[in-house]
Amino acid sequence: MAHNRIKEICEDQAVYYLVTNRIAGGRMLFKDFEKHKFKELLFAGCARLSYQVIDYVFMDNHFHLLVKIPPTSNMDDVELLNRYRLHKQNEEVEFISSEQKDDFREQIHDISFIIGNFEQRFVQWFNKEHSSWGRLFGQRFDSEMIEVSPQSDSLLRVMAYISLNPVRAGIVTDPKDFFFCGYADRLAGGSVGDCDNDFFDIFCREIEAHDIRDKRTHFREVFRAYMLGLRRHKNADSQTLAEFFREVNLSEELAWDDLFIHKCRFFTKCLVIGSEAFVREKLAKYSQKMKWKRIHEPYTEDEWNDIYSLKPRRRSG
């Protein structure tokens, strides 16, 4: 069955996706042992294919990933061959033609191939480990293209949505206490936070930082402030976030009063998330290719802080 998916492979810019999938029948099959293996395979794939994990959460019956696909121009032929050999598990294999080399370059930058390969490896391990067979996931994964730019805080909203999963489920009251999520990984200095200095440059331009470590620290403070409900963090100007918290008397205690609006199909079934201009750009680019039976258009709600998705128009009546 055809599966709607908007995706790009870009030579000169990174592309970001929110990826979601669920276990068939809603079964709670992911325990700590399975989640450890899930994480191991996910991060091992970064060396073979071309992606970075920006955020993640592994729940008992589903997962969310925020994945960055770097520009194809970032990878020279030497690195490409090294990844090909890792992928083939053969240290001596060579590309037989330039066409094969180009095909592999495109393949390892393709979100469908990346997640499909990762899921296949995990399912093979799971079935062997549990002496089971057949499908583990109920359907093909969902993916949403995410705008990452100073014009939209879509990235922060998606990261908050991912981090709040264990809070909404009642497992913890603070995502820092949930081992299988990117937020806790960030605070522990894991590789999931390698891009945080870049995000500082995008979202924290009015806050002073002296080095990369400073940038990462400030971005994580800004992100926590965002989850606490502080939407207009740029008003802090050059103050540290700690000073700004004191000024506005914002408690560090987590009281997630907007849990409901974070939990909706806005994130997992909408194809594109970003500013209205970003969504309209993708709509114009892909509407012919997608051959939709229903009219799609940018969609938002008052509480979404000018973040739009791409959703089909509801039938009148």
Short mmCIF file of C-alpha atoms in Angstrom, two decimals:
data_model
loop_
_atom_site.label_atom_id
_atom_site.label_comp_id
_atom_site.label_asym_id
_atom_site.label_seq_id
_atom_site.Cartn_x
_atom_site.Cartn_y
_atom_site.Cartn_z
CA MET A 1 0.00 0.00 0.00
CA ALA A 2 1.30 3.46 -0.87
CA HIS A 3 2.46 5.51 2.10
CA ASN A 4 2.45 9.30 1.96
CA ARG A 5 5.89 10.64 2.79
CA ILE A 6 7.47 14.00 1.98
CA LYS A 7 11.25 13.69 1.87
CA GLU A 8 14.27 15.37 0.33
CA ILE A 9 17.90 14.60 -0.35
CA CYS A 10 19.81 17.89 -0.49
CA GLU A 11 23.31 18.61 -1.67
CA ASP A 12 23.69 21.88 0.22
CA GLN A 13 21.52 21.75 3.35
CA ALA A 14 20.50 19.38 6.12
CA VAL A 15 16.99 17.93 6.35
CA TYR A 16 15.28 17.03 9.63
CA TYR A 17 12.54 14.47 10.29
CA LEU A 18 10.37 13.37 13.16
CA VAL A 19 10.02 9.58 12.84
CA THR A 20 7.41 7.48 14.68
CA ASN A 21 6.41 3.83 14.68
CA ARG A 22 4.37 1.53 16.93
CA ILE A 23 4.35 -2.15 17.75
CA ALA A 24 1.56 -4.08 16.05
CA GLY A 25 -1.57 -4.35 18.17
CA GLY A 26 -0.28 -1.86 20.73
CA ARG A 27 1.56 -4.64 22.57
CA MET A 28 4.02 -3.55 25.28
CA LEU A 29 7.04 -5.49 24.03
CA PHE A 30 9.84 -2.97 24.56
CA LYS A 31 11.30 -3.60 28.01
CA ASP A 32 14.67 -2.25 29.17
CA PHE A 33 16.59 -5.07 27.46
CA GLU A 34 14.95 -4.35 24.09
CA LYS A 35 15.36 -0.59 24.50
CA HIS A 36 19.10 -0.98 25.13
CA LYS A 37 19.43 -2.98 21.90
CA PHE A 38 17.24 -0.46 20.06
CA LYS A 39 19.57 2.35 21.10
CA GLU A 40 22.69 0.33 20.26
CA LEU A 41 21.50 -0.38 16.69
CA LEU A 42 20.23 3.16 16.17
CA PHE A 43 23.55 4.82 17.00
CA ALA A 44 25.64 2.11 15.33
CA GLY A 45 23.87 2.92 12.08
CA CYS A 46 25.25 6.47 12.14
CA ALA A 47 28.68 5.12 11.14
CA ARG A 48 27.34 3.14 8.16
CA LEU A 49 24.65 5.47 6.85
CA SER A 50 24.43 9.26 6.84
CA TYR A 51 22.30 10.56 9.70
CA GLN A 52 22.54 12.03 13.17
CA VAL A 53 20.17 11.38 16.06
CA ILE A 54 19.05 14.74 17.45
CA ASP A 55 16.48 13.39 19.90
CA TYR A 56 14.66 10.16 20.73
CA VAL A 57 12.38 8.40 23.16
CA PHE A 58 11.77 4.65 23.45
CA MET A 59 8.45 3.74 25.06
CA ASP A 60 7.06 0.25 25.75
CA ASN A 61 5.00 0.15 22.54
CA HIS A 62 6.38 2.88 20.27
CA PHE A 63 9.32 5.15 19.55
CA HIS A 64 9.96 8.69 18.34
CA LEU A 65 13.17 9.86 16.68
CA LEU A 66 14.32 13.30 15.56
CA VAL A 67 16.83 12.65 12.79
CA LYS A 68 19.12 14.98 10.85
CA ILE A 69 20.19 14.02 7.31
CA PRO A 70 23.34 16.02 6.44
CA PRO A 71 23.88 17.49 2.95
CA THR A 72 25.30 15.00 0.47
CA SER A 73 28.16 17.42 -0.27
CA ASN A 74 29.46 16.94 3.29
CA MET A 75 30.67 13.43 2.42
CA ASP A 76 33.73 13.01 0.22
CA ASP A 77 34.49 9.86 -1.77
CA VAL A 78 36.89 8.47 0.86
CA GLU A 79 34.29 8.64 3.61
CA LEU A 80 31.64 7.28 1.27
CA LEU A 81 33.77 4.22 0.49
CA ASN A 82 34.46 3.65 4.19
CA ARG A 83 30.73 3.64 4.91
CA TYR A 84 30.10 1.34 1.98
CA ARG A 85 32.62 -1.15 3.36
CA LEU A 86 31.04 -0.95 6.80
CA HIS A 87 27.61 -1.46 5.28
CA LYS A 88 28.79 -4.47 3.27
CA GLN A 89 30.94 -5.75 6.17
CA ASN A 90 33.83 -6.11 3.74
CA GLU A 91 37.00 -4.04 4.18
CA GLU A 92 38.17 -4.65 0.61
CA VAL A 93 35.03 -4.14 -1.47
CA GLU A 94 35.10 -1.31 -4.05
CA PHE A 95 32.46 0.52 -6.06
CA ILE A 96 32.19 -1.11 -9.46
CA SER A 97 31.05 2.08 -11.20
CA SER A 98 30.39 5.76 -10.61
CA GLU A 99 26.67 5.01 -10.94
CA GLN A 100 26.83 2.55 -8.06
CA LYS A 101 28.74 5.10 -5.98
CA ASP A 102 26.15 7.80 -6.69
CA ASP A 103 23.30 5.41 -5.93
CA PHE A 104 24.83 4.48 -2.58
CA ARG A 105 25.41 8.14 -1.70
CA GLU A 106 21.74 8.87 -2.34
CA GLN A 107 20.60 5.71 -0.57
CA ILE A 108 22.37 6.45 2.71
CA HIS A 109 20.89 9.98 2.74
CA ASP A 110 17.35 8.67 2.19
CA ILE A 111 15.12 8.61 5.30
CA SER A 112 13.16 5.63 3.96
CA PHE A 113 16.31 3.52 3.55
CA ILE A 114 17.82 4.68 6.85
CA ILE A 115 14.83 3.87 9.05
CA GLY A 116 13.88 0.78 7.04
CA ASN A 117 17.39 -0.63 7.48
CA PHE A 118 17.42 0.17 11.19
CA GLU A 119 13.99 -1.36 11.82
CA GLN A 120 14.86 -4.47 9.80
CA ARG A 121 18.00 -5.08 11.86
CA PHE A 122 16.10 -4.63 15.10
CA VAL A 123 13.24 -6.93 14.06
CA GLN A 124 15.71 -9.63 13.01
CA TRP A 125 17.42 -9.38 16.40
CA PHE A 126 14.09 -9.30 18.27
CA ASN A 127 12.69 -12.36 16.50
CA LYS A 128 15.88 -14.32 17.08
CA GLU A 129 16.07 -13.28 20.73
CA HIS A 130 12.43 -14.14 21.42
CA SER A 131 12.13 -17.14 19.07
CA SER A 132 9.33 -15.34 17.23
CA TRP A 133 8.64 -14.57 13.60
CA GLY A 134 6.74 -12.17 11.37
CA ARG A 135 6.10 -8.44 11.65
CA LEU A 136 6.86 -6.52 14.81
CA PHE A 137 5.69 -3.05 13.78
CA GLY A 138 2.08 -2.51 12.80
CA GLN A 139 2.79 -0.43 9.72
CA ARG A 140 5.44 1.57 7.93
CA PHE A 141 6.87 4.37 10.01
CA ASP A 142 5.49 7.92 9.87
CA SER A 143 7.84 10.79 9.08
CA GLU A 144 7.38 14.54 9.20
CA MET A 145 9.81 17.02 7.67
CA ILE A 146 10.73 19.65 10.29
CA GLU A 147 11.75 23.23 9.62
CA VAL A 148 14.89 24.22 11.52
CA SER A 149 15.41 27.96 11.16
CA PRO A 150 15.28 31.21 13.15
CA GLN A 151 11.84 31.82 11.62
CA SER A 152 10.18 28.96 13.52
CA ASP A 153 10.54 27.21 16.88
CA SER A 154 9.24 23.97 15.36
CA LEU A 155 12.39 22.09 16.38
CA LEU A 156 11.90 23.05 20.03
CA ARG A 157 8.24 22.04 19.93
CA VAL A 158 9.07 18.66 18.40
CA MET A 159 11.83 18.07 20.95
CA ALA A 160 9.39 18.96 23.74
CA TYR A 161 6.83 16.56 22.29
CA ILE A 162 9.42 13.76 22.26
CA SER A 163 10.77 14.51 25.75
CA LEU A 164 7.31 14.71 27.33
CA ASN A 165 6.29 11.18 26.30
CA PRO A 166 7.33 9.51 29.58
CA VAL A 167 5.82 12.41 31.54
CA ARG A 168 2.47 12.04 29.78
CA ALA A 169 2.62 8.29 30.41
CA GLY A 170 3.06 8.92 34.15
CA ILE A 171 6.42 7.13 34.29
CA VAL A 172 8.39 10.17 35.53
CA THR A 173 7.60 13.75 36.45
CA ASP A 174 10.70 15.08 34.69
CA PRO A 175 12.19 13.67 31.45
CA LYS A 176 15.71 13.95 32.89
CA ASP A 177 14.81 10.93 35.01
CA PHE A 178 13.85 8.72 32.04
CA PHE A 179 16.87 6.79 30.82
CA PHE A 180 15.63 6.04 27.30
CA CYS A 181 15.22 9.57 25.98
CA GLY A 182 17.44 12.13 24.33
CA TYR A 183 16.90 14.75 27.04
CA ALA A 184 18.50 12.58 29.72
CA ASP A 185 21.20 11.61 27.20
CA ARG A 186 21.98 15.29 26.58
CA LEU A 187 22.38 16.05 30.27
CA ALA A 188 24.70 13.05 30.59
CA GLY A 189 26.92 14.35 27.77
CA GLY A 190 25.84 11.79 25.16
CA SER A 191 26.41 12.17 21.42
CA VAL A 192 22.75 13.06 20.93
CA GLY A 193 23.73 16.61 21.91
CA ASP A 194 26.50 17.04 19.34
CA CYS A 195 24.45 19.55 17.31
CA ASP A 196 23.35 21.67 20.25
CA ASN A 197 25.99 24.33 19.58
CA ASP A 198 24.49 24.75 16.08
CA PHE A 199 21.02 25.10 17.60
CA PHE A 200 22.38 27.78 19.92
CA ASP A 201 23.33 29.82 16.85
CA ILE A 202 19.76 29.46 15.52
CA PHE A 203 17.65 29.96 18.64
CA CYS A 204 19.83 31.83 21.17
CA ARG A 205 21.39 34.62 19.15
CA GLU A 206 20.84 37.24 21.85
CA ILE A 207 22.53 35.20 24.58
CA GLU A 208 26.29 35.48 24.98
CA ALA A 209 28.49 32.38 24.76
CA HIS A 210 32.28 32.11 24.80
CA ASP A 211 32.88 28.62 23.39
CA ILE A 212 31.14 25.47 22.14
CA ARG A 213 30.61 24.12 25.65
CA ASP A 214 28.97 27.43 26.61
CA LYS A 215 26.70 27.22 23.57
CA ARG A 216 25.57 23.70 24.38
CA THR A 217 24.87 24.62 28.00
CA HIS A 218 22.84 27.68 27.05
CA PHE A 219 20.84 25.85 24.41
CA ARG A 220 19.88 23.17 26.94
CA GLU A 221 18.82 25.88 29.38
CA VAL A 222 16.72 27.50 26.65
CA PHE A 223 15.15 24.18 25.74
CA ARG A 224 14.28 23.47 29.37
CA ALA A 225 12.78 26.94 29.63
CA TYR A 226 10.76 26.18 26.52
CA MET A 227 9.38 23.00 28.06
CA LEU A 228 8.58 24.90 31.25
CA GLY A 229 6.34 27.15 29.20
CA LEU A 230 8.66 30.05 28.41
CA ARG A 231 7.92 30.61 24.72
CA ARG A 232 9.62 33.96 24.13
CA HIS A 233 13.06 33.12 25.50
CA LYS A 234 14.73 35.60 23.13
CA ASN A 235 13.38 38.43 25.30
CA ALA A 236 16.10 37.45 27.75
CA ASP A 237 18.55 39.40 25.57
CA SER A 238 22.09 38.79 26.79
CA GLN A 239 21.13 37.70 30.30
CA THR A 240 21.84 34.18 31.40
CA LEU A 241 18.73 32.04 31.63
CA ALA A 242 19.26 31.69 35.38
CA GLU A 243 19.08 35.49 35.75
CA PHE A 244 16.01 35.59 33.56
CA PHE A 245 14.30 32.88 35.61
CA ARG A 246 14.85 34.93 38.76
CA GLU A 247 13.61 38.11 37.11
CA VAL A 248 10.30 36.62 36.01
CA ASN A 249 10.05 34.37 39.10
CA LEU A 250 9.77 31.25 36.94
CA SER A 251 10.13 28.14 39.05
CA GLU A 252 12.38 25.30 37.95
CA GLU A 253 9.74 22.87 39.22
CA LEU A 254 8.10 21.10 36.30
CA ALA A 255 4.36 21.58 36.16
CA TRP A 256 3.46 20.41 32.68
CA ASP A 257 0.24 22.35 32.23
CA ASP A 258 0.12 21.90 28.48
CA LEU A 259 0.46 18.12 28.31
CA PHE A 260 -2.76 17.72 26.37
CA ILE A 261 -1.84 20.03 23.50
CA HIS A 262 1.48 18.24 23.11
CA LYS A 263 -0.30 14.93 22.65
CA CYS A 264 -2.04 14.97 19.30
CA ARG A 265 -1.80 13.73 15.75
CA PHE A 266 -0.49 17.17 14.80
CA PHE A 267 2.98 15.67 15.13
CA THR A 268 2.77 12.15 13.78
CA LYS A 269 0.40 12.35 10.81
CA CYS A 270 0.99 15.75 9.23
CA LEU A 271 3.93 15.32 6.78
CA VAL A 272 5.49 18.78 7.39
CA ILE A 273 5.93 20.95 10.52
CA GLY A 274 7.18 24.54 10.39
CA SER A 275 6.24 28.13 9.66
CA GLU A 276 3.38 28.82 7.29
CA ALA A 277 5.86 29.84 4.58
CA PHE A 278 7.82 26.58 4.99
CA VAL A 279 4.68 24.44 4.82
CA ARG A 280 3.41 26.31 1.74
CA GLU A 281 6.80 25.84 0.06
CA LYS A 282 6.64 22.06 0.54
CA LEU A 283 2.98 21.99 -0.46
CA ALA A 284 3.78 23.70 -3.76
CA LYS A 285 6.77 21.42 -4.36
CA TYR A 286 5.10 18.08 -3.60
CA SER A 287 1.36 18.41 -4.21
CA GLN A 288 1.63 17.16 -7.81
CA LYS A 289 3.84 14.22 -6.85
CA MET A 290 1.70 13.09 -3.91
CA LYS A 291 -1.53 12.80 -5.96
CA TRP A 292 -3.70 13.44 -2.94
CA LYS A 293 -7.41 12.71 -3.18
CA ARG A 294 -8.17 15.42 -0.62
CA ILE A 295 -7.03 19.04 -0.60
CA HIS A 296 -4.09 19.67 1.75
CA GLU A 297 -3.32 23.05 3.28
CA PRO A 298 -1.31 24.64 6.13
CA TYR A 299 -3.03 24.08 9.47
CA THR A 300 -2.48 25.51 12.95
CA GLU A 301 -4.23 26.14 16.25
CA ASP A 302 -4.15 29.24 18.46
CA GLU A 303 -1.95 27.57 21.08
CA TRP A 304 0.63 26.35 18.56
CA ASN A 305 2.63 29.59 18.57
CA ASP A 306 2.51 30.05 14.75
CA ILE A 307 3.65 26.48 14.05
CA TYR A 308 1.89 24.93 11.06
CA SER A 309 1.43 21.41 9.75
CA LEU A 310 0.31 20.03 6.41
CA LYS A 311 -3.06 18.35 6.84
CA PRO A 312 -5.97 17.40 4.59
CA ARG A 313 -8.96 19.68 4.70
CA ARG A 314 -11.92 18.23 6.55
CA ARG A 315 -14.97 17.49 4.48
CA SER A 316 -17.71 20.07 4.95
CA GLY A 317 -20.92 18.87 6.52
#
